[in-house]
Short mmCIF file of C-alpha atoms in Angstrom, two decimals:
data_model
loop_
_atom_site.label_atom_id
_atom_site.label_comp_id
_atom_site.label_asym_id
_atom_site.label_seq_id
_atom_site.Cartn_x
_atom_site.Cartn_y
_atom_site.Cartn_z
CA UNK Y 1 45.99 -23.06 -2.15
CA UNK Y 2 46.30 -21.85 1.36
CA UNK Y 3 44.28 -24.89 2.70
CA UNK Y 4 46.66 -27.22 1.04
CA UNK Y 5 49.50 -25.68 2.90
CA UNK Y 6 47.71 -24.87 6.21
CA UNK Y 7 44.65 -27.18 6.46
CA UNK Y 8 43.94 -25.80 10.01
CA UNK Y 9 43.85 -22.14 8.92
CA UNK Y 10 40.67 -20.57 10.21
CA UNK Y 11 41.06 -17.66 7.81
CA UNK Y 12 41.42 -19.93 4.81
CA UNK Y 13 38.41 -22.09 5.78
CA UNK Y 14 36.38 -18.89 6.36
CA UNK Y 15 37.43 -17.61 2.91
CA UNK Y 16 36.40 -20.83 1.28
CA UNK Y 17 33.01 -20.66 3.01
CA UNK Y 18 32.53 -17.11 1.71
CA UNK Y 19 33.62 -18.11 -1.80
CA UNK Y 20 31.19 -21.07 -1.76
CA UNK Y 21 28.35 -18.92 -0.57
CA UNK Y 22 28.87 -16.63 -3.62
CA UNK Y 23 29.56 -19.29 -6.26
CA UNK Y 24 27.28 -21.04 -8.75
CA UNK Y 25 24.04 -19.66 -10.14
CA UNK Y 26 22.34 -19.81 -6.74
CA UNK Y 27 25.12 -19.33 -4.32
CA UNK Y 28 24.07 -19.77 -0.74
CA UNK Y 29 20.43 -20.26 -1.86
CA UNK Y 30 21.32 -23.69 -3.04
CA UNK Y 31 20.49 -26.02 -0.18
CA UNK Y 32 23.57 -28.11 -0.54
CA UNK Y 33 25.88 -25.00 -0.69
CA UNK Y 34 24.19 -23.65 2.34
CA UNK Y 35 24.91 -26.83 4.29
CA UNK Y 36 28.53 -26.78 3.21
CA UNK Y 37 28.95 -23.12 4.05
CA UNK Y 38 27.47 -23.63 7.53
CA UNK Y 39 29.80 -26.64 8.19
CA UNK Y 40 32.86 -24.74 7.02
CA UNK Y 41 32.08 -21.73 9.09
CA UNK Y 42 31.49 -23.90 12.15
CA UNK Y 43 34.94 -25.52 11.51
CA UNK Y 44 36.64 -22.20 11.10
CA UNK Y 45 34.96 -20.85 14.21
CA UNK Y 46 36.26 -23.64 16.15
CA UNK Y 47 39.76 -22.89 15.02
CA UNK Y 48 39.49 -19.18 15.83
CA UNK Y 49 40.87 -17.88 19.14
CA UNK Y 50 37.97 -16.17 20.78
CA UNK Y 51 35.71 -16.21 17.72
CA UNK Y 52 36.13 -13.60 15.02
CA UNK Y 53 35.22 -13.33 11.40
CA UNK Y 54 33.96 -16.93 11.05
CA UNK Y 55 31.65 -16.49 14.01
CA UNK Y 56 30.25 -13.33 12.55
CA UNK Y 57 29.71 -14.94 9.13
CA UNK Y 58 28.01 -17.92 10.69
CA UNK Y 59 25.65 -15.70 12.62
CA UNK Y 60 24.95 -13.73 9.36
CA UNK Y 61 24.11 -17.04 7.57
CA UNK Y 62 21.80 -17.99 10.43
CA UNK Y 63 20.08 -14.57 10.01
CA UNK Y 64 19.93 -15.04 6.30
CA UNK Y 65 17.86 -18.25 6.76
CA UNK Y 66 15.72 -16.65 9.51
CA UNK Y 67 17.27 -18.83 12.31
CA UNK Y 68 17.20 -15.73 14.39
CA UNK Y 69 17.34 -17.28 17.94
CA UNK Y 70 20.64 -19.08 17.06
CA UNK Y 71 22.08 -16.01 15.43
CA UNK Y 72 21.14 -13.86 18.43
CA UNK Y 73 23.04 -16.20 20.78
CA UNK Y 74 26.18 -15.80 18.66
CA UNK Y 75 25.88 -12.03 18.37
CA UNK Y 76 25.29 -11.65 22.08
CA UNK Y 77 28.45 -13.56 22.94
CA UNK Y 78 30.56 -10.90 21.17
CA UNK Y 79 31.67 -8.40 23.91
CA UNK Y 80 29.77 -5.13 23.52
CA UNK Y 81 33.05 -3.12 23.72
CA UNK Y 82 34.27 -4.80 20.60
CA UNK Y 83 31.16 -4.78 18.50
CA UNK Y 84 31.37 -3.16 15.02
CA UNK Y 85 28.40 -1.64 13.17
CA UNK Y 86 28.08 -4.86 11.30
CA UNK Y 87 27.66 -6.84 14.58
CA UNK Y 88 25.17 -4.47 15.99
CA UNK Y 89 23.17 -4.69 12.72
CA UNK Y 90 23.32 -8.46 12.80
CA UNK Y 91 22.15 -8.49 16.39
CA UNK Y 92 19.39 -5.98 15.45
CA UNK Y 93 18.14 -8.27 12.69
CA UNK Y 94 18.12 -11.35 15.00
CA UNK Y 95 16.32 -9.35 17.79
CA UNK Y 96 13.69 -8.10 15.23
CA UNK Y 97 13.37 -11.64 13.98
CA UNK Y 98 12.65 -12.95 17.48
CA UNK Y 99 10.08 -10.34 17.94
CA UNK Y 100 11.95 -7.83 20.12
CA UNK Y 101 11.66 -4.54 18.07
CA UNK Y 102 12.60 -2.28 21.09
CA UNK Y 103 15.99 -4.05 21.61
CA UNK Y 104 16.52 -4.25 17.83
CA UNK Y 105 16.05 -0.45 17.53
CA UNK Y 106 18.69 0.01 20.28
CA UNK Y 107 21.15 -2.25 18.39
CA UNK Y 108 20.60 -0.43 15.12
CA UNK Y 109 21.11 2.93 16.93
CA UNK Y 110 24.45 1.66 18.41
CA UNK Y 111 25.45 0.68 14.84
CA UNK Y 112 24.68 4.14 13.72
CA UNK Y 113 26.52 5.78 16.62
CA UNK Y 114 29.57 3.65 15.62
CA UNK Y 115 29.46 5.14 12.11
CA UNK Y 116 26.99 3.03 10.07
CA UNK Y 117 25.02 4.86 7.37
CA UNK Y 118 21.49 5.78 8.64
CA UNK Y 119 20.11 4.80 5.18
CA UNK Y 120 21.71 1.35 5.23
CA UNK Y 121 19.45 -1.56 4.37
CA UNK Y 122 19.29 -3.13 7.84
CA UNK Y 123 18.27 0.13 9.55
CA UNK Y 124 15.67 1.14 6.98
CA UNK Y 125 14.19 -2.32 6.59
CA UNK Y 126 13.80 -2.51 10.41
CA UNK Y 127 12.16 0.91 10.47
CA UNK Y 128 9.85 0.01 7.51
CA UNK Y 129 8.80 -3.30 9.01
CA UNK Y 130 8.10 -1.66 12.36
CA UNK Y 131 5.98 1.09 10.68
CA UNK Y 132 4.22 -1.27 8.33
CA UNK Y 133 1.15 -2.10 10.39
CA UNK Y 134 0.77 1.28 11.89
CA UNK Y 135 1.22 3.29 8.61
CA UNK Y 136 1.86 1.39 5.42
CA UNK Y 137 2.55 4.63 3.56
CA UNK Y 138 5.39 5.40 6.00
CA UNK Y 139 6.67 1.88 5.38
CA UNK Y 140 6.72 2.58 1.59
CA UNK Y 141 8.50 5.93 2.16
CA UNK Y 142 11.27 4.33 4.26
CA UNK Y 143 11.74 1.61 1.73
CA UNK Y 144 12.17 4.17 -0.96
CA UNK Y 145 14.67 6.15 0.98
CA UNK Y 146 17.07 3.34 1.78
CA UNK Y 147 20.32 2.53 0.04
CA UNK Y 148 19.87 -0.01 -2.76
CA UNK Y 149 19.63 -3.62 -1.49
CA UNK Y 150 22.76 -5.67 -1.99
CA UNK Y 151 22.34 -9.19 -3.13
CA UNK Y 152 19.33 -11.41 -3.74
CA UNK Y 153 18.23 -11.85 -0.19
CA UNK Y 154 18.05 -8.06 0.48
CA UNK Y 155 16.17 -7.54 -2.79
CA UNK Y 156 13.79 -10.31 -2.07
CA UNK Y 157 13.08 -9.10 1.52
CA UNK Y 158 12.61 -5.53 0.31
CA UNK Y 159 10.31 -6.58 -2.46
CA UNK Y 160 8.16 -8.73 -0.16
CA UNK Y 161 7.89 -5.92 2.39
CA UNK Y 162 6.93 -3.48 -0.37
CA UNK Y 163 4.24 -5.78 -1.64
CA UNK Y 164 2.88 -6.15 1.81
CA UNK Y 165 2.89 -2.45 2.61
CA UNK Y 166 1.29 -1.66 -0.77
CA UNK Y 167 -1.47 -4.27 -0.09
CA UNK Y 168 -2.10 -2.93 3.40
CA UNK Y 169 -2.09 0.72 2.22
CA UNK Y 170 -4.63 -0.26 -0.46
CA UNK Y 171 -6.88 -2.03 2.04
CA UNK Y 172 -6.61 0.78 4.54
CA UNK Y 173 -7.50 3.35 1.87
CA UNK Y 174 -10.48 1.32 0.69
CA UNK Y 175 -11.74 0.86 4.31
CA UNK Y 176 -11.68 4.64 4.90
CA UNK Y 177 -13.73 5.40 1.64
#
């Protein structure tokens, strides 16, 4: 309704993108929906003064589809003084995805200093993924200690990492016997 009255409303276009990402049986996992969501968020971002919610949502979508270099560029444009825990977590995910675990750990720490739960999915997943090769048992412990994943993407990511850590732990155990 708002778009009918204000077709150039960044907030309304952003809201439409969020609704589209969550609608239908597959939501954003449907390729056509993903393309539409990305286009809507880019339009909304262009209308925002200084980039705000639509920019953050677009970066999250890029991280979701493992387009981490592009997401990182967006997150890094957000002034550090104005970064919320969600922005720091998003930056951390994009840094981890581009292979920079040390900077990712710093971003996750900043999110926690700003009030983010230390057991949140992004933080525990990062810690578990970092620990996976060194100690698969630690990886499994960290996955077991995190807050429940929200949504299909987090559930899928946690399941895949758990499967990998279980496999590595089994291999490591059989090699020491």
